[in-house]
mmCIF file of C-alpha atoms in Angstrom:
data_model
loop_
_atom_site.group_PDB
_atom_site.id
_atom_site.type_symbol
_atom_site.label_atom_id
_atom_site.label_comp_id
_atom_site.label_asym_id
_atom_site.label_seq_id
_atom_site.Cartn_x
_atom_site.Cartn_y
_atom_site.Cartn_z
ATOM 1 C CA UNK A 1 -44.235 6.907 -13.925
ATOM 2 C CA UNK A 2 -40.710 7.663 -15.330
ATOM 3 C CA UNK A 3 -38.400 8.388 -12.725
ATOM 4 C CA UNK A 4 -35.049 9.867 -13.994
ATOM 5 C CA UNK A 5 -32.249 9.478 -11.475
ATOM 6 C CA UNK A 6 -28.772 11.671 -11.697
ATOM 7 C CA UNK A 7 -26.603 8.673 -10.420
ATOM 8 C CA UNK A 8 -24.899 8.469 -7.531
ATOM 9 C CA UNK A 9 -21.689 5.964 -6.067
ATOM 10 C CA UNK A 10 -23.322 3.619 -3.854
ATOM 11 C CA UNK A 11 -20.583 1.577 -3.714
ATOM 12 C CA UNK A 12 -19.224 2.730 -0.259
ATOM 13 C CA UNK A 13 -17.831 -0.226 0.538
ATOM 14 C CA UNK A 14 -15.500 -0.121 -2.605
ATOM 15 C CA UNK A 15 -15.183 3.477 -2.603
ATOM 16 C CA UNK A 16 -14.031 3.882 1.583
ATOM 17 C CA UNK A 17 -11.006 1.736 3.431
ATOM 18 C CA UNK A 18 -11.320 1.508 7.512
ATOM 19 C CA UNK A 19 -7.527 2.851 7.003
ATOM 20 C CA UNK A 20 -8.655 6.509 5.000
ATOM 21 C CA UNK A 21 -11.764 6.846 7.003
ATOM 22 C CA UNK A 22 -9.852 6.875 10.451
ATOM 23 C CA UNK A 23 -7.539 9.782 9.246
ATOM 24 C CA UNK A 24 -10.817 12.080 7.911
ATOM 25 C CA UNK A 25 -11.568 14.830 9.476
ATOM 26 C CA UNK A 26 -15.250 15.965 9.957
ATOM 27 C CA UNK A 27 -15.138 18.206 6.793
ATOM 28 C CA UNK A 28 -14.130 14.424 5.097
ATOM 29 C CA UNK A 29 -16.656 12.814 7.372
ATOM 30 C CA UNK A 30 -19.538 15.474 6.662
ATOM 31 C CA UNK A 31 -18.897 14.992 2.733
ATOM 32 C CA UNK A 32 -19.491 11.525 2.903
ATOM 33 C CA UNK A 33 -22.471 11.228 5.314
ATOM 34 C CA UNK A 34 -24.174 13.471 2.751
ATOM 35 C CA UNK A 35 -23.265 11.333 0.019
ATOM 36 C CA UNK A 36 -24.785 8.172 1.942
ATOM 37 C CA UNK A 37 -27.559 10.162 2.654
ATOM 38 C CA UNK A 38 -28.250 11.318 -0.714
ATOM 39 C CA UNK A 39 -27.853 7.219 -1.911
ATOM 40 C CA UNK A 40 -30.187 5.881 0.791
ATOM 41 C CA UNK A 41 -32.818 9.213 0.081
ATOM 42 C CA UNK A 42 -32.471 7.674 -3.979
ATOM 43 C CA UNK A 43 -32.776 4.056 -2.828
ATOM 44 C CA UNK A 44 -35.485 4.362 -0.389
ATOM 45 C CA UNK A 45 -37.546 6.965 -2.796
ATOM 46 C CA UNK A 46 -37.558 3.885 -5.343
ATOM 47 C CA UNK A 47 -38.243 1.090 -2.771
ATOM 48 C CA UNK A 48 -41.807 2.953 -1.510
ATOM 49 C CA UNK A 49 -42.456 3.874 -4.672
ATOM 50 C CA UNK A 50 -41.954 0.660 -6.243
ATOM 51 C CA UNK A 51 -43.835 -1.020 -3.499
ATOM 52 C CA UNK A 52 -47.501 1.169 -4.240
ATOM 53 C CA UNK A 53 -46.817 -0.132 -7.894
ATOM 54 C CA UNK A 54 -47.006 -3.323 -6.824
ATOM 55 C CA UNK A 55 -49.493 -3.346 -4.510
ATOM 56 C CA UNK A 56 -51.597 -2.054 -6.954
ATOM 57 C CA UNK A 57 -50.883 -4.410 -9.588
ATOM 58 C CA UNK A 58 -49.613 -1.679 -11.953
ATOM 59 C CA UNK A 59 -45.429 -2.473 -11.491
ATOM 60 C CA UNK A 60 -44.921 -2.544 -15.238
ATOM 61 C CA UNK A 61 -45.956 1.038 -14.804
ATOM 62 C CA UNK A 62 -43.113 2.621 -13.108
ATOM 63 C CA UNK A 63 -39.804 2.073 -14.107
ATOM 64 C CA UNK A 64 -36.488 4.323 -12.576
ATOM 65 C CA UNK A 65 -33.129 4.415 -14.606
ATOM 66 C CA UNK A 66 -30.478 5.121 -11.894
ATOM 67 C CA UNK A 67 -26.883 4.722 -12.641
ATOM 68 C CA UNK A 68 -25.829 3.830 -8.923
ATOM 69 C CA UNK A 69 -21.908 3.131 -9.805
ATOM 70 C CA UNK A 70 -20.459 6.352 -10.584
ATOM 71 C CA UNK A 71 -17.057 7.249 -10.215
ATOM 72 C CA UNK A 72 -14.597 10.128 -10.719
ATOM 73 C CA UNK A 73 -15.717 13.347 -12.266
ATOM 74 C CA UNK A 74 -18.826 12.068 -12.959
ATOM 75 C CA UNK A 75 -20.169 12.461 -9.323
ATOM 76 C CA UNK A 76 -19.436 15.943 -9.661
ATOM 77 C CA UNK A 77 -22.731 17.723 -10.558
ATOM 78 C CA UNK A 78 -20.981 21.181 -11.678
ATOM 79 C CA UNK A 79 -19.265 19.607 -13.985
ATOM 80 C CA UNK A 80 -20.315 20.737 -17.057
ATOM 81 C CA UNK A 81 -17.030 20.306 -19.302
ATOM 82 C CA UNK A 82 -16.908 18.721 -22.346
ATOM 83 C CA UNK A 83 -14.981 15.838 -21.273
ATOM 84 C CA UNK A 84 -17.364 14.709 -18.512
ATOM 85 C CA UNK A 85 -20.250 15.671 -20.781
ATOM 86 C CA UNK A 86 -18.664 12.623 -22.879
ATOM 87 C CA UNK A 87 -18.240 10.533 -20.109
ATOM 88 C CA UNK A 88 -21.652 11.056 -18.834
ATOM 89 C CA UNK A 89 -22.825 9.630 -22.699
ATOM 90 C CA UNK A 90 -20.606 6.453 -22.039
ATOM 91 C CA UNK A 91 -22.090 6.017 -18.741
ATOM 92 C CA UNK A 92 -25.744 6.531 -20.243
ATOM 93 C CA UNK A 93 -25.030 4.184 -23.199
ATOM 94 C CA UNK A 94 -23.588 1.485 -20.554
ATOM 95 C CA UNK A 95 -26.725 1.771 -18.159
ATOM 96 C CA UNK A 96 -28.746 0.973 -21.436
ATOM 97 C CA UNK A 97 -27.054 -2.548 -21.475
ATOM 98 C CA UNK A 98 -27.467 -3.055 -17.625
ATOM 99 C CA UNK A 99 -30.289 -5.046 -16.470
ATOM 100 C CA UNK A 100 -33.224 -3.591 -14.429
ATOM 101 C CA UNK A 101 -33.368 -5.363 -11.859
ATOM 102 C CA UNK A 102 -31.391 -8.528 -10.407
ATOM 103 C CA UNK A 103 -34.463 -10.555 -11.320
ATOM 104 C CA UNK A 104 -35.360 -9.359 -14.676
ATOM 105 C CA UNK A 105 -33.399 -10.129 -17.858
ATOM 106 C CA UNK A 106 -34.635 -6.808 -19.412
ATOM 107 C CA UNK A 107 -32.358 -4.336 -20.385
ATOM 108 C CA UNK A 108 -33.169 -0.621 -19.644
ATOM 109 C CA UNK A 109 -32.991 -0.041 -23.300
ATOM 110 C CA UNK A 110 -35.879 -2.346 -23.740
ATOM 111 C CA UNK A 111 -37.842 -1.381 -20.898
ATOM 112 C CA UNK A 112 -37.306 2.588 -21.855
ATOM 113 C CA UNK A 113 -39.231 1.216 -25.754
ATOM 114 C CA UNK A 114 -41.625 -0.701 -23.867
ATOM 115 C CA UNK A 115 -42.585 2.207 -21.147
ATOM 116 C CA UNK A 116 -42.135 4.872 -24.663
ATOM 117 C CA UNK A 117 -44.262 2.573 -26.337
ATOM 118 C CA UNK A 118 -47.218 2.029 -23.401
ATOM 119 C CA UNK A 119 -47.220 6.179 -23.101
ATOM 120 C CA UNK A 120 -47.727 6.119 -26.554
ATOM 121 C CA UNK A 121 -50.855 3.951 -26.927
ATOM 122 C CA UNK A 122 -52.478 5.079 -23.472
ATOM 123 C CA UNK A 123 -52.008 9.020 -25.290
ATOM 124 C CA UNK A 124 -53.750 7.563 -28.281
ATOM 125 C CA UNK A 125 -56.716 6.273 -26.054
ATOM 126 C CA UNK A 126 -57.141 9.382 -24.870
ATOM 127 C CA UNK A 127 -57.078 10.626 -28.056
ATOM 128 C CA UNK A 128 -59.562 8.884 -29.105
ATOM 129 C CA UNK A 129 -61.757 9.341 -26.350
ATOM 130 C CA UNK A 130 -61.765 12.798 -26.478
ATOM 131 C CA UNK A 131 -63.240 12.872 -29.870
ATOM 132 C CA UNK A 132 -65.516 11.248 -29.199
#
Protein backbone atom coordinates (compact mmCIF):
# COMPACT_ATOMS: atom_id res chain seq x y z
CA UNK A 1 0.00 0.00 0.00
CA UNK A 2 1.15 3.50 -1.19
CA UNK A 3 -0.37 6.08 0.73
CA UNK A 4 0.10 9.62 -0.80
CA UNK A 5 -0.40 12.37 1.76
CA UNK A 6 -1.06 16.29 0.66
CA UNK A 7 1.01 17.65 3.69
CA UNK A 8 -0.12 19.43 6.31
CA UNK A 9 1.73 21.94 9.31
CA UNK A 10 1.79 19.89 12.28
CA UNK A 11 3.95 21.99 13.89
CA UNK A 12 1.36 23.83 16.13
CA UNK A 13 3.49 24.43 18.66
CA UNK A 14 5.87 26.49 16.33
CA UNK A 15 3.20 27.76 14.25
CA UNK A 16 0.70 29.25 17.49
CA UNK A 17 2.00 31.71 20.57
CA UNK A 18 -0.34 31.61 23.93
CA UNK A 19 -0.10 35.58 23.15
CA UNK A 20 -1.99 35.34 19.27
CA UNK A 21 -4.22 32.57 20.34
CA UNK A 22 -5.81 34.64 23.29
CA UNK A 23 -6.73 37.57 20.86
CA UNK A 24 -8.52 34.94 18.09
CA UNK A 25 -11.73 35.05 17.64
CA UNK A 26 -13.82 31.85 16.96
CA UNK A 27 -13.61 32.35 13.11
CA UNK A 28 -9.46 32.20 14.09
CA UNK A 29 -10.23 29.48 16.59
CA UNK A 30 -12.56 27.38 14.14
CA UNK A 31 -9.69 27.61 11.34
CA UNK A 32 -7.30 26.12 13.46
CA UNK A 33 -9.26 23.34 15.24
CA UNK A 34 -9.87 22.13 11.68
CA UNK A 35 -6.39 22.26 10.85
CA UNK A 36 -5.50 20.08 14.08
CA UNK A 37 -8.14 17.99 13.18
CA UNK A 38 -7.20 17.41 9.73
CA UNK A 39 -3.26 16.62 11.22
CA UNK A 40 -4.43 14.20 13.92
CA UNK A 41 -7.22 12.51 11.11
CA UNK A 42 -3.54 12.17 8.80
CA UNK A 43 -1.54 10.98 11.82
CA UNK A 44 -3.91 8.62 13.29
CA UNK A 45 -4.98 7.17 9.61
CA UNK A 46 -1.12 6.17 9.38
CA UNK A 47 -0.69 4.94 13.01
CA UNK A 48 -3.76 2.09 12.54
CA UNK A 49 -2.74 1.51 9.39
CA UNK A 50 0.77 1.03 10.08
CA UNK A 51 -0.05 -1.05 13.06
CA UNK A 52 -2.21 -4.04 10.78
CA UNK A 53 1.13 -3.97 8.69
CA UNK A 54 2.88 -4.93 11.41
CA UNK A 55 0.90 -7.18 13.00
CA UNK A 56 0.83 -9.01 10.06
CA UNK A 57 4.38 -9.13 9.41
CA UNK A 58 4.02 -7.33 6.05
CA UNK A 59 5.41 -3.49 7.34
CA UNK A 60 7.82 -3.27 4.44
CA UNK A 61 4.57 -3.28 2.56
CA UNK A 62 3.07 -0.01 3.30
CA UNK A 63 4.91 2.96 3.18
CA UNK A 64 3.12 6.85 3.45
CA UNK A 65 5.11 9.97 2.13
CA UNK A 66 3.62 12.88 4.18
CA UNK A 67 5.28 16.19 4.20
CA UNK A 68 4.01 17.20 7.82
CA UNK A 69 6.06 20.73 7.96
CA UNK A 70 4.43 22.93 5.59
CA UNK A 71 4.38 26.47 5.73
CA UNK A 72 3.11 29.57 3.90
CA UNK A 73 1.29 29.25 0.64
CA UNK A 74 1.89 25.87 0.50
CA UNK A 75 -0.91 24.92 3.04
CA UNK A 76 -3.18 26.53 0.80
CA UNK A 77 -4.83 23.78 -1.33
CA UNK A 78 -6.37 26.31 -4.07
CA UNK A 79 -3.36 27.39 -4.80
CA UNK A 80 -2.66 26.49 -8.04
CA UNK A 81 -0.16 29.38 -9.23
CA UNK A 82 2.89 28.88 -10.72
CA UNK A 83 4.93 30.03 -7.96
CA UNK A 84 3.55 27.62 -5.34
CA UNK A 85 3.44 24.95 -8.04
CA UNK A 86 7.41 25.53 -7.75
CA UNK A 87 7.47 25.56 -4.26
CA UNK A 88 5.45 22.50 -3.91
CA UNK A 89 8.54 20.74 -6.30
CA UNK A 90 11.13 22.07 -3.66
CA UNK A 91 9.13 20.74 -0.92
CA UNK A 92 8.71 17.27 -2.83
CA UNK A 93 12.44 17.13 -3.73
CA UNK A 94 13.29 17.97 0.13
CA UNK A 95 10.85 15.19 1.54
CA UNK A 96 12.90 12.82 -0.84
CA UNK A 97 16.04 13.51 1.39
CA UNK A 98 14.03 13.22 4.73
CA UNK A 99 14.15 10.05 6.52
CA UNK A 100 11.09 7.75 6.98
CA UNK A 101 10.87 7.31 10.06
CA UNK A 102 12.92 8.46 13.30
CA UNK A 103 14.24 4.91 13.43
CA UNK A 104 15.10 4.15 9.94
CA UNK A 105 18.07 5.62 8.06
CA UNK A 106 16.15 5.21 4.72
CA UNK A 107 15.42 8.00 2.74
CA UNK A 108 11.94 8.26 1.06
CA UNK A 109 13.72 8.35 -2.19
CA UNK A 110 15.01 4.93 -1.50
CA UNK A 111 12.09 3.48 -0.01
CA UNK A 112 9.76 4.99 -3.05
CA UNK A 113 12.64 2.52 -5.58
CA UNK A 114 12.38 -0.17 -3.20
CA UNK A 115 8.30 -0.14 -2.84
CA UNK A 116 8.47 0.78 -7.17
CA UNK A 117 10.69 -1.99 -7.39
CA UNK A 118 8.61 -4.79 -5.04
CA UNK A 119 5.26 -3.66 -7.25
CA UNK A 120 7.24 -4.39 -10.03
CA UNK A 121 8.32 -8.00 -9.40
CA UNK A 122 5.00 -9.04 -7.47
CA UNK A 123 3.19 -7.65 -11.19
CA UNK A 124 5.64 -9.91 -12.92
CA UNK A 125 4.55 -12.96 -10.70
CA UNK A 126 1.37 -12.46 -11.63
CA UNK A 127 2.33 -12.28 -14.91
CA UNK A 128 3.66 -15.20 -14.99
CA UNK A 129 1.12 -17.01 -13.29
CA UNK A 130 -1.44 -16.10 -15.43
CA UNK A 131 0.15 -17.72 -18.35
CA UNK A 132 0.41 -20.30 -17.11
Amino acid sequence: LLSLGTGTNSEFDKTYTAEEAAKWGPLRWMLAIQQMTNAASSYMTDYYISTVFQARHSQNNYLRVQENALTGTTTEMDDASEANMELLVQVGETLLKKPVSKDSPETYEEALKRFAKLLSNRKKLRANKASY
